[in-house]
Coordinates of N, CA and C in Angstrom, one line a residue:
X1 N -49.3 9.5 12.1 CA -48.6 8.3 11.8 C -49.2 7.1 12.6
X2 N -49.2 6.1 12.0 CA -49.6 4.8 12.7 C -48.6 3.7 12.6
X3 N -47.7 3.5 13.9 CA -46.2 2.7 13.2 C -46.9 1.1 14.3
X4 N -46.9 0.3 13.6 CA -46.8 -1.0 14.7 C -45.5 -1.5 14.4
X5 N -45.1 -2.1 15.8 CA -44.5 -2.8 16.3 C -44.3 -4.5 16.1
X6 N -43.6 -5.2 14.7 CA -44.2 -6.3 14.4 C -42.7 -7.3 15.0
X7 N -42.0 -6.8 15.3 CA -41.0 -7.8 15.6 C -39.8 -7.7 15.2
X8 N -38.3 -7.6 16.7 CA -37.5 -7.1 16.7 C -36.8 -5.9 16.0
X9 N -36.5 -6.0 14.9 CA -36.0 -4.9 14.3 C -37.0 -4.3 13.3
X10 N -38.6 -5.1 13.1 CA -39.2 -4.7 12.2 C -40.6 -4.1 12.7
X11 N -40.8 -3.0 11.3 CA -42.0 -1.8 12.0 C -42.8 -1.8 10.3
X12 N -43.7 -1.0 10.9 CA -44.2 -0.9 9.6 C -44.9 0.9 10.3
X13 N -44.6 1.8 9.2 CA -45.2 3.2 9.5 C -46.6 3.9 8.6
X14 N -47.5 4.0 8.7 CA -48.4 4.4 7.9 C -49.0 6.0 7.6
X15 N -48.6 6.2 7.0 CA -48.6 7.5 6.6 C -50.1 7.9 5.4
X16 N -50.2 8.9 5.2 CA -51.6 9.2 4.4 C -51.9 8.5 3.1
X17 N -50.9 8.5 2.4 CA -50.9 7.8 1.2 C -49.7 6.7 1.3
X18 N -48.9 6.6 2.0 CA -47.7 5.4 1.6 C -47.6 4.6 3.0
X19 N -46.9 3.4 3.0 CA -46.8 2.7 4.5 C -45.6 2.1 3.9
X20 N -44.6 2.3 5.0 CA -43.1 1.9 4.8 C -42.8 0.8 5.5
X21 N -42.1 -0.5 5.8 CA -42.3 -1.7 5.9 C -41.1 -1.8 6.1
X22 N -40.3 -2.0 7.5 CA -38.7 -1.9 8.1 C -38.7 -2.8 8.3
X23 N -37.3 -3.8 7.9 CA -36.7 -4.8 8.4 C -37.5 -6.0 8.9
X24 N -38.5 -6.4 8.4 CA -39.3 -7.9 8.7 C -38.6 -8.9 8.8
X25 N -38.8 -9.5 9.4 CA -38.2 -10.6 9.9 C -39.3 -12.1 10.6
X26 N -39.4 -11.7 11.4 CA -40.6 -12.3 12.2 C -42.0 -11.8 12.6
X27 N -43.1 -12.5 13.2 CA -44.2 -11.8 13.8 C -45.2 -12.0 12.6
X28 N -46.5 -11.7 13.2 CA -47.3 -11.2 11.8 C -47.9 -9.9 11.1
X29 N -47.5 -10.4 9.9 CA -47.3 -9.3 8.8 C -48.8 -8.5 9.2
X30 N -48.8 -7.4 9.2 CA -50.2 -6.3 9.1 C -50.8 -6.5 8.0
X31 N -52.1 -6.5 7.9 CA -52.7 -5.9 6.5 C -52.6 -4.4 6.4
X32 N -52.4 -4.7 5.2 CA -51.9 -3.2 4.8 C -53.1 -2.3 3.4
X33 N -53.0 -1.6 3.5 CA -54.2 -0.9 2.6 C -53.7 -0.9 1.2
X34 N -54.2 -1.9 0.6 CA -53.8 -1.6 -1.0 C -54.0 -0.2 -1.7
X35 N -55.1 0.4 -1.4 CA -55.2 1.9 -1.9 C -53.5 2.4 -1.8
X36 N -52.3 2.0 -0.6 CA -51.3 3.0 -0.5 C -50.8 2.5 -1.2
X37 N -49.9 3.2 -1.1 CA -48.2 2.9 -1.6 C -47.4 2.3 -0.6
X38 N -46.7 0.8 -1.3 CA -46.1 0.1 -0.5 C -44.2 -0.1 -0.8
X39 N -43.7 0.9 0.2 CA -42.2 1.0 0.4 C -41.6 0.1 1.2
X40 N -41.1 -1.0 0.6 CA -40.2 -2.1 1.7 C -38.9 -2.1 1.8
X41 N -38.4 -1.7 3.4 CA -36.8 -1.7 3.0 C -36.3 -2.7 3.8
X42 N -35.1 -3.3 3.2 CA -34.3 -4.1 4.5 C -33.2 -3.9 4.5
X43 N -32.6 -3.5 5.3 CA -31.2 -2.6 5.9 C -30.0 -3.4 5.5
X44 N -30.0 -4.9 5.5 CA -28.9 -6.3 5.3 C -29.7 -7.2 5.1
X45 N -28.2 -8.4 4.7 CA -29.2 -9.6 5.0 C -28.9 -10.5 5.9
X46 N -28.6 -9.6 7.1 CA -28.5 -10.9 8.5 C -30.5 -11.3 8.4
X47 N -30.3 -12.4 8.7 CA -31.4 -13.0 8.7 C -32.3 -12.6 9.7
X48 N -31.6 -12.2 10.9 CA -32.6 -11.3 11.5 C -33.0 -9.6 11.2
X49 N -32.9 -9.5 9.8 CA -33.5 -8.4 9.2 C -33.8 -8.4 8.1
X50 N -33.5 -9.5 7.7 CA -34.0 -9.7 6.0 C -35.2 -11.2 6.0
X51 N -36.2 -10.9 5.5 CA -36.9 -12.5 5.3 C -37.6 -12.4 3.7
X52 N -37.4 -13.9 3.3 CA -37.4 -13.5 1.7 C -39.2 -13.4 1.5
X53 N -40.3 -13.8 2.4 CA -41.5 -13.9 2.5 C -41.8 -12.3 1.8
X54 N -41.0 -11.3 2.5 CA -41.3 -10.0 1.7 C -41.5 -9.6 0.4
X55 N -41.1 -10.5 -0.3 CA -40.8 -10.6 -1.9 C -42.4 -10.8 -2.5
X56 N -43.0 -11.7 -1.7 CA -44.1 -11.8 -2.1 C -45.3 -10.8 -1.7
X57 N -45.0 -9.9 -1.1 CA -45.9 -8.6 -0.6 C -46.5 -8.6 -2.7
X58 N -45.2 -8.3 -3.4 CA -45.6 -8.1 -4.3 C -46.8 -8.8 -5.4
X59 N -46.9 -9.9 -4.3 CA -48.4 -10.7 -6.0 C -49.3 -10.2 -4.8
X60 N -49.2 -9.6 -4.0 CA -50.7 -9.2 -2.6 C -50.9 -7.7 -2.7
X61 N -50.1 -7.3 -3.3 CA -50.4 -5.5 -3.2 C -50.1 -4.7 -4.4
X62 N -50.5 -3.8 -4.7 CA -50.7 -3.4 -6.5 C -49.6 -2.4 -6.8
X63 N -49.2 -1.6 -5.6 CA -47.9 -1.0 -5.9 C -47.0 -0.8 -4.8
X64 N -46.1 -2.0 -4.7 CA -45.0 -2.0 -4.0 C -43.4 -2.1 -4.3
X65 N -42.5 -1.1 -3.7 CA -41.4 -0.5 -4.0 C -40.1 -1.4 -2.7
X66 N -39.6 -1.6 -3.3 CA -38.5 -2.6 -2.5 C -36.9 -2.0 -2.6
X67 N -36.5 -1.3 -1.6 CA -35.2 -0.6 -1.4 C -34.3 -1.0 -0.6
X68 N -33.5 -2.1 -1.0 CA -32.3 -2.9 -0.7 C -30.9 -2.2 -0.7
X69 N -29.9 -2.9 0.2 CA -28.7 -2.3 -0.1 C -28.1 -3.1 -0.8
X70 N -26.9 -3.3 -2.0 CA -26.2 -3.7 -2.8 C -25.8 -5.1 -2.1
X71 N -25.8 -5.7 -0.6 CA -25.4 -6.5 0.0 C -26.1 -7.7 0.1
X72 N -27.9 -7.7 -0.5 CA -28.4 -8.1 -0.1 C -29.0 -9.2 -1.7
X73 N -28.6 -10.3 -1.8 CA -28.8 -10.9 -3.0 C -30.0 -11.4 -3.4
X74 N -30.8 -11.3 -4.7 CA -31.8 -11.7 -5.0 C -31.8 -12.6 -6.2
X75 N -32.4 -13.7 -6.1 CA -32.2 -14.6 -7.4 C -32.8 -13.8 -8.4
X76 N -32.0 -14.7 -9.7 CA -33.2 -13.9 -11.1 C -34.8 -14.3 -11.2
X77 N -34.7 -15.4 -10.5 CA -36.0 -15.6 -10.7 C -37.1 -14.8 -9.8
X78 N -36.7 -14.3 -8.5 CA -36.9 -13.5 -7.5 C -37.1 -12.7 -7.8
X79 N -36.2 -11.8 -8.5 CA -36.1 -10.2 -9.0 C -37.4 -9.9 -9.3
X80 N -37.6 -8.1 -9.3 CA -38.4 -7.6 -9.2 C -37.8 -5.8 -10.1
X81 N -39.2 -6.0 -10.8 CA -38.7 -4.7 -11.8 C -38.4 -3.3 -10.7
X82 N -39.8 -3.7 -9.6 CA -39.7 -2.6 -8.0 C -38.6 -2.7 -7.5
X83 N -37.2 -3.4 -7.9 CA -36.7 -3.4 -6.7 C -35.4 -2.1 -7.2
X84 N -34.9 -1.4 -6.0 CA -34.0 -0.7 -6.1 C -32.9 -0.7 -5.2
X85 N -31.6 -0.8 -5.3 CA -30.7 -1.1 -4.7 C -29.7 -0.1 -4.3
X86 N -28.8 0.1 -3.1 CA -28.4 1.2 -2.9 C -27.1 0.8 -2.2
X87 N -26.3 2.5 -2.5 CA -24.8 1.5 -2.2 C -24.8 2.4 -0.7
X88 N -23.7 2.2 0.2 CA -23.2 2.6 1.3 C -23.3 4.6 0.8
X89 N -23.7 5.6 1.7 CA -23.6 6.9 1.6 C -24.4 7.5 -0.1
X90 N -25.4 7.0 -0.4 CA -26.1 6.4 -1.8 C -27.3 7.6 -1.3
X91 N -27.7 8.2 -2.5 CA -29.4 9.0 -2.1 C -30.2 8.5 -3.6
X92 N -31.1 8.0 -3.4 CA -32.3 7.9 -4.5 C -33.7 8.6 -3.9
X93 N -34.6 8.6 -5.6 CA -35.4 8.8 -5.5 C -36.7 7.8 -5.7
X94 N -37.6 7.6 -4.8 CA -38.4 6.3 -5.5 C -39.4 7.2 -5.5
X95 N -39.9 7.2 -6.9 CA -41.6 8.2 -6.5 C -41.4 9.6 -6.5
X96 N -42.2 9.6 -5.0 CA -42.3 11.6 -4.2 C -41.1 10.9 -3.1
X97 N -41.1 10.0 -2.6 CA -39.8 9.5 -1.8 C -38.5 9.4 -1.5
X98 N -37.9 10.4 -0.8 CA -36.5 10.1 -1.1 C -35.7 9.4 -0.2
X99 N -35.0 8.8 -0.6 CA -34.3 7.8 0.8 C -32.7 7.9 0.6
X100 N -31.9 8.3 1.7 CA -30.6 8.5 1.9 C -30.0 7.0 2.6
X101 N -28.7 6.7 2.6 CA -27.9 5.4 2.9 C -27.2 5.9 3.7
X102 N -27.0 5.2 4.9 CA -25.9 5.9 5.9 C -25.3 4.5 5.8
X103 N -23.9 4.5 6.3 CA -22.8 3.2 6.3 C -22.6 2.4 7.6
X104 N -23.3 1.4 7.7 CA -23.5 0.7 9.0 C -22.1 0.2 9.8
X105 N -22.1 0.3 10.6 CA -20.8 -0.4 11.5 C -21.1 -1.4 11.7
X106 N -22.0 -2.1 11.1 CA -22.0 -3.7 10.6 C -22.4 -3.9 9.5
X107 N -23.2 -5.0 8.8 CA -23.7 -5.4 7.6 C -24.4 -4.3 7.0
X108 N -24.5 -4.0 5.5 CA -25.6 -3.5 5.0 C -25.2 -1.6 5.1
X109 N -26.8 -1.3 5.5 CA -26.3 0.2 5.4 C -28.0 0.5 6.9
X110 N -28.1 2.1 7.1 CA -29.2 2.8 7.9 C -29.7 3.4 6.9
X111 N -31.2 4.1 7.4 CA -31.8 4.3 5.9 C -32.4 6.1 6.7
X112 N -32.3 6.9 6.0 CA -33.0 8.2 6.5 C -34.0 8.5 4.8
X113 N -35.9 8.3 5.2 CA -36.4 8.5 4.6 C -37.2 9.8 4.6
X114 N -37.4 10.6 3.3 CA -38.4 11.4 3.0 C -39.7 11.1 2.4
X115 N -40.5 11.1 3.1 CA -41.9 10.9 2.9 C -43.3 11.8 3.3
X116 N -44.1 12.2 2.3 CA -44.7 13.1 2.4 C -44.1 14.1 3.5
X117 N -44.9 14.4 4.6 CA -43.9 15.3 5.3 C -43.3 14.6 6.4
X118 N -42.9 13.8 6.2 CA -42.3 13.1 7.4 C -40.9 13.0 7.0
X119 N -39.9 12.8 8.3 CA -38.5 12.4 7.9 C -38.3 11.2 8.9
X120 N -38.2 10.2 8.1 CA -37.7 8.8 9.3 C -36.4 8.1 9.0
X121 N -36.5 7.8 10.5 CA -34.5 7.0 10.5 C -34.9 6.0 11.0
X122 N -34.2 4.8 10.2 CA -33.8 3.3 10.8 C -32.5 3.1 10.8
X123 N -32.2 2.8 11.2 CA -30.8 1.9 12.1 C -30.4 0.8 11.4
X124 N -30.8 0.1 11.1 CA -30.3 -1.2 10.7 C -29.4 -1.7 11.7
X125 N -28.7 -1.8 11.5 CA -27.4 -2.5 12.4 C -26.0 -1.8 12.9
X126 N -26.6 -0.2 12.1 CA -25.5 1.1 12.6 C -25.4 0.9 14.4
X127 N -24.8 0.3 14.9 CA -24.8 1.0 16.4 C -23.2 1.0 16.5
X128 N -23.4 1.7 18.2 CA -21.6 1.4 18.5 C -21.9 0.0 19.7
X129 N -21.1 -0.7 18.3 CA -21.3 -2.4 18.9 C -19.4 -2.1 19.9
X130 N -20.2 -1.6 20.6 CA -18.8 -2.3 21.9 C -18.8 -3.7 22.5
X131 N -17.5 -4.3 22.6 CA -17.6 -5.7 23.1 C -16.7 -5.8 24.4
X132 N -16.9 -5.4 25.0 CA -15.8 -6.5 25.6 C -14.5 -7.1 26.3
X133 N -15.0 -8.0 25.2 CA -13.9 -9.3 24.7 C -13.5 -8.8 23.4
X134 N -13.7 -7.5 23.0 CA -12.6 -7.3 21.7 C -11.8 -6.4 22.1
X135 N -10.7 -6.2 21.0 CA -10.0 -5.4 21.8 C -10.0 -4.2 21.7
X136 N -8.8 -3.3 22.3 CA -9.4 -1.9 22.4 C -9.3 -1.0 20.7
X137 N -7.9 -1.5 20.1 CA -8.3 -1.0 18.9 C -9.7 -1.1 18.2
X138 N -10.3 -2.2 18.1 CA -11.7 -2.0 17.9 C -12.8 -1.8 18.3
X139 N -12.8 -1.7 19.3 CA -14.1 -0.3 19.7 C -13.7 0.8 19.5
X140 N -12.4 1.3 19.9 CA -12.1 2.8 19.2 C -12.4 2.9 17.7
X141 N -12.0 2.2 17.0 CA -12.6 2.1 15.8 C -13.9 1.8 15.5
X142 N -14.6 1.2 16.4 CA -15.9 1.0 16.3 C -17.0 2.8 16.8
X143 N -16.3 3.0 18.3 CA -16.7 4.5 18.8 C -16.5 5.6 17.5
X144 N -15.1 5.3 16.8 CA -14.9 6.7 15.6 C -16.0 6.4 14.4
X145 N -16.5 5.4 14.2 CA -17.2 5.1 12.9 C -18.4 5.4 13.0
X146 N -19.0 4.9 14.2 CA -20.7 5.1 14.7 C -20.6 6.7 14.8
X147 N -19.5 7.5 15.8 CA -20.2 9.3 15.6 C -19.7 9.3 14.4
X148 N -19.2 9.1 13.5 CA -18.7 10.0 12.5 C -20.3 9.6 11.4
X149 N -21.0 8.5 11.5 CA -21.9 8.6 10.9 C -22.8 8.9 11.4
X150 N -23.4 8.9 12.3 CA -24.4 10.0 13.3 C -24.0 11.3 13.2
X151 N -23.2 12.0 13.2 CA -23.0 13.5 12.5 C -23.2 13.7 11.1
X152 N -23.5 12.5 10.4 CA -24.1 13.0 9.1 C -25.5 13.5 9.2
X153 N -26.2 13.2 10.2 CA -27.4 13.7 10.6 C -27.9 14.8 10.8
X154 N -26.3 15.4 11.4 CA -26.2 17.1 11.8 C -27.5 17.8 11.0
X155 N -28.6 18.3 11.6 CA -29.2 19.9 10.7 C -30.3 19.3 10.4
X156 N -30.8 17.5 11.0 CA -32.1 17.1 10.0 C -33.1 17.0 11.2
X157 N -34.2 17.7 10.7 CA -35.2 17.5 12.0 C -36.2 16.1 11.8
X158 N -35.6 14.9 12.5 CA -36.1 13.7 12.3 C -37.6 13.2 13.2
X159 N -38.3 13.1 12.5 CA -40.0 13.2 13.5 C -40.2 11.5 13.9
X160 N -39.2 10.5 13.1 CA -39.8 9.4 13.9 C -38.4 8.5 13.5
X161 N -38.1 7.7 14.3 CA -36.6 6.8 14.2 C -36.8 5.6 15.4
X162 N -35.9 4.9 14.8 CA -36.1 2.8 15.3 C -34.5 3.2 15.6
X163 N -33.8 2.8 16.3 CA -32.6 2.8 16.8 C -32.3 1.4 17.8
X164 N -31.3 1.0 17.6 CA -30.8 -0.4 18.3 C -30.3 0.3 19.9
X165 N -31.3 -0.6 20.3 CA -31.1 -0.6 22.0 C -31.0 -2.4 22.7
X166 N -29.3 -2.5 22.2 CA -29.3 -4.3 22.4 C -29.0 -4.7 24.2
X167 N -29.6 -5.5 24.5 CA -29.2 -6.3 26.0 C -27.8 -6.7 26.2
X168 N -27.4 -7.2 24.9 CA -26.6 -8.1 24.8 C -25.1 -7.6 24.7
X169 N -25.0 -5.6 25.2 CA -23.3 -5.3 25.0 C -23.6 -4.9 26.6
X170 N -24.4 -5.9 27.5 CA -24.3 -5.9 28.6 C -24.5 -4.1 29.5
X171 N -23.3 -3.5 30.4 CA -23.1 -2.3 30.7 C -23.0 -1.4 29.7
X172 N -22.6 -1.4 28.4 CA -22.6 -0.7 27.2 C -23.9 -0.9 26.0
X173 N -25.0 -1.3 26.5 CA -26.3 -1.8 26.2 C -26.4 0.2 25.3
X174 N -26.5 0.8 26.0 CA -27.6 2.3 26.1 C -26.2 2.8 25.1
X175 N -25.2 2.8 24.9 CA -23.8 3.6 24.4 C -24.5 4.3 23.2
X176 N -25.1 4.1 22.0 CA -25.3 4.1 20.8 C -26.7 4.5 20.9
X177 N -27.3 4.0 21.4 CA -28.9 4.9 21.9 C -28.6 6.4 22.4
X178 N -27.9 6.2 23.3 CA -27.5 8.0 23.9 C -26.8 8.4 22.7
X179 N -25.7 8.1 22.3 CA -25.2 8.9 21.7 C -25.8 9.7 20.5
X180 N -26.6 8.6 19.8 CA -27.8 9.5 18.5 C -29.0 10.4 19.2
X181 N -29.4 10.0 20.5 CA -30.1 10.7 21.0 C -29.6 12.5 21.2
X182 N -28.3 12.3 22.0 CA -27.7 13.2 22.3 C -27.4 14.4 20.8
X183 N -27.3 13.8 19.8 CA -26.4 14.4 18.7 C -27.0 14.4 17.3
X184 N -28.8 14.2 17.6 CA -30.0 14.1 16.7 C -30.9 14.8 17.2
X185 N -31.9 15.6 16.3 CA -33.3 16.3 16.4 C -34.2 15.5 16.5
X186 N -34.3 14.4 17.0 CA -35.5 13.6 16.9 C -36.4 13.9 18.0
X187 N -37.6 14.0 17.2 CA -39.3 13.6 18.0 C -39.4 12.6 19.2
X188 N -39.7 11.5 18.1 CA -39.6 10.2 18.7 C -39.0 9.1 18.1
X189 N -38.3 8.5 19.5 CA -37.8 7.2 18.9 C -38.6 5.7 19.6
X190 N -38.1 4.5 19.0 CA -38.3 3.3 19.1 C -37.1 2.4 19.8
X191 N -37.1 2.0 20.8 CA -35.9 1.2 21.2 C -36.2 0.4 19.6
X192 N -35.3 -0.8 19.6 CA -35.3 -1.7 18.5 C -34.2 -3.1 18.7
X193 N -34.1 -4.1 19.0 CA -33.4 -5.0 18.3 C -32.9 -5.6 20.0
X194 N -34.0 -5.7 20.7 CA -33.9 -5.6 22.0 C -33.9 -7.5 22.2
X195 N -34.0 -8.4 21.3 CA -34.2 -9.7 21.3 C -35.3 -10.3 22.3
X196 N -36.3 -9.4 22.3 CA -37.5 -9.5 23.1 C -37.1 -9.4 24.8
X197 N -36.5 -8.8 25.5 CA -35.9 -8.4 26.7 C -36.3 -6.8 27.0
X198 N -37.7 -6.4 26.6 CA -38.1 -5.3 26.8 C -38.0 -4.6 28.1
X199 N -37.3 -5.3 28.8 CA -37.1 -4.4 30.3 C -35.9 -3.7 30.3
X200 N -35.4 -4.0 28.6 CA -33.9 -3.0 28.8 C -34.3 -1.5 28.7
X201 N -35.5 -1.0 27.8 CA -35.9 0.2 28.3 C -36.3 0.6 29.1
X202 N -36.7 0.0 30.3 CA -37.1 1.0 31.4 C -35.8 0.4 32.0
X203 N -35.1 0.2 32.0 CA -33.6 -0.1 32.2 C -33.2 1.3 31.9
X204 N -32.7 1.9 31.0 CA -32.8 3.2 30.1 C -33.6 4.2 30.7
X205 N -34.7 3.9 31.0 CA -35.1 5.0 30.9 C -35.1 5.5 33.0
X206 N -35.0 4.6 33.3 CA -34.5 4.4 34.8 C -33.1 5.1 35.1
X207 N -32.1 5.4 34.1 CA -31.0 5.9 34.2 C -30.7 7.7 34.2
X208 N -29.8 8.1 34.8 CA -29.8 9.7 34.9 C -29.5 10.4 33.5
X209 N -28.7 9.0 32.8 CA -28.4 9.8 31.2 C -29.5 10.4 30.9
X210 N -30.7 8.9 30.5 CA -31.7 9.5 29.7 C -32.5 11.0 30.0
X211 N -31.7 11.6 31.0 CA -33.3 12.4 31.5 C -33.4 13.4 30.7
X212 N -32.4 14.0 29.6 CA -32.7 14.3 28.4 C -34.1 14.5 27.5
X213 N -34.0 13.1 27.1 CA -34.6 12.3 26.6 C -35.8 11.4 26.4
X214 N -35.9 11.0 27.7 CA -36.3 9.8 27.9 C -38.1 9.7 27.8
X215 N -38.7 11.4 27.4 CA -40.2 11.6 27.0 C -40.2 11.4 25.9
X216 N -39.0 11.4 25.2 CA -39.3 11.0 23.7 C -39.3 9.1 23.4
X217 N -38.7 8.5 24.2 CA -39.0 7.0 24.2 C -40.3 6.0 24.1
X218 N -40.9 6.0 22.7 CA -42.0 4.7 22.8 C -41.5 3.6 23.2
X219 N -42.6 3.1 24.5 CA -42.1 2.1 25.7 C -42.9 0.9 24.2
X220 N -41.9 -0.3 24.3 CA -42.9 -1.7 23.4 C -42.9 -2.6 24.3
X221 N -44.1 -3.2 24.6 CA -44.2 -4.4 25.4 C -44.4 -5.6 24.5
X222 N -45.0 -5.7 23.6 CA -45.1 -7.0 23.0 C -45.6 -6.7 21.4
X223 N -44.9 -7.9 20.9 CA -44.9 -7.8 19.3 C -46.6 -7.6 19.1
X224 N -46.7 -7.1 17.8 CA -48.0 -6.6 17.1 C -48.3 -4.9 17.9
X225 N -47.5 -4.6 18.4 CA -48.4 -3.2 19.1 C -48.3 -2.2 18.6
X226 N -49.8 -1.6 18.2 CA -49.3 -0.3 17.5 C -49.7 0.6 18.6
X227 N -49.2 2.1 17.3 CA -48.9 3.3 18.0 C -49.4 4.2 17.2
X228 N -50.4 5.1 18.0 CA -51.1 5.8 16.9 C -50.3 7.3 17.4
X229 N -49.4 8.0 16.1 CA -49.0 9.4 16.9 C -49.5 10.4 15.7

């Protein structure tokens, strides 16, 4: 696999015949091999996960597949015969591809893909967003939503996953990173949605939690970096 690193929540993974295309937003776009197959997903449409520039992948590449969640609005003039839409706990098939919907504890939905032999997880915006300044009924409610969807995972052996590792829930930064780490088969993961403050993973990975873990963590220092695994 060859996944670069294009900017905040967005990746792109390249695989033998298909290259999957996460959450764009910012950065510059990769050239991508028209010979593949081109899978674009975006998780929501907070703006820092959705950019409408992706729509146009389609007049630049000869077969590209566009897997949105039902949240995410496209004009008629916009539309695309590629595109397919998916609701909250939703499984389709696009192709040889299968892509499962998990139910985000924010906007939109997380995406668990089958591709040739690979199995990959994005995040979207699933984390356990603890605040705070909110109160305690809602992070409990926030804590019961995030494991109850991360045990949907139970039994899958996941070889590559993007997971939100934010600065910004301060001491509760790592909550939602450990917890899928802890209670997932994953390979390898990708911190993700770090707002370019990449010192929060060796933040992480500097801690006694991670020591689990913490060989499975691709370190990102700066947008465009790829990763040959």
């Amino acid at each position: 696999m060859r996944v670069t690193y294009i900017g905040h929540s967005g990746f792109s993974v390249e695989l033998e015949s298909h290259i999957l295309l996460f959450d764009y937003y910012e950065g510059t776009m990769p050239e991508f091999d028209p010979a593949k197959k081109l899978l674009v997903f975006a998780s929501h449409s907070h703006p820092d996960h959705f950019n409408r520039e992706i729509l146009k992948l389609a007049d630049v590449y000869p077969d590209v597949e566009y897997i949105f969640p039902k949240d995410i609005r496209i004009a008629k003039k916009e539309q695309r015969e590629s595109e397919h839409f998916m609701r909250k706990r939703d499984e389709i098939t696009v192709g040889d591809t299968k892509v499962k919907s998990l139910r985000s504890t924010d906007e939109g939905v997380a995406f668990l893909v089958r591709c040739e032999d690979r199995i990959i997880y994005h995040a979207g915006d699933l984390n356990w967003w603890h605040w705070e300044e909110e109160d305690d009924a809602y992070n409990r409610m926030m804590r019961g939503d995030y494991q109850k969807e991360i045990e949907t995972l139970t039994g899958e052996k996941i070889d590559l996953a993007f997971v939100v590792l934010d600065p910004r829930q301060e001491e509760q930064f790592y909550w939602g990173f450990d917890w899928y780490m802890r209670h997932t088969d994953t390979k390898i993961v990708f911190p993700m949605h770090m707002w370019k403050q990449y010192e929060v993973q060796d933040r992480l990975i500097g801690m006694e939690v991670s020591e689990p873990y913490r060989e499975k963590i691709m370190r990102i220092r700066e947008m465009g970096q790829v990763f040959e695994l």
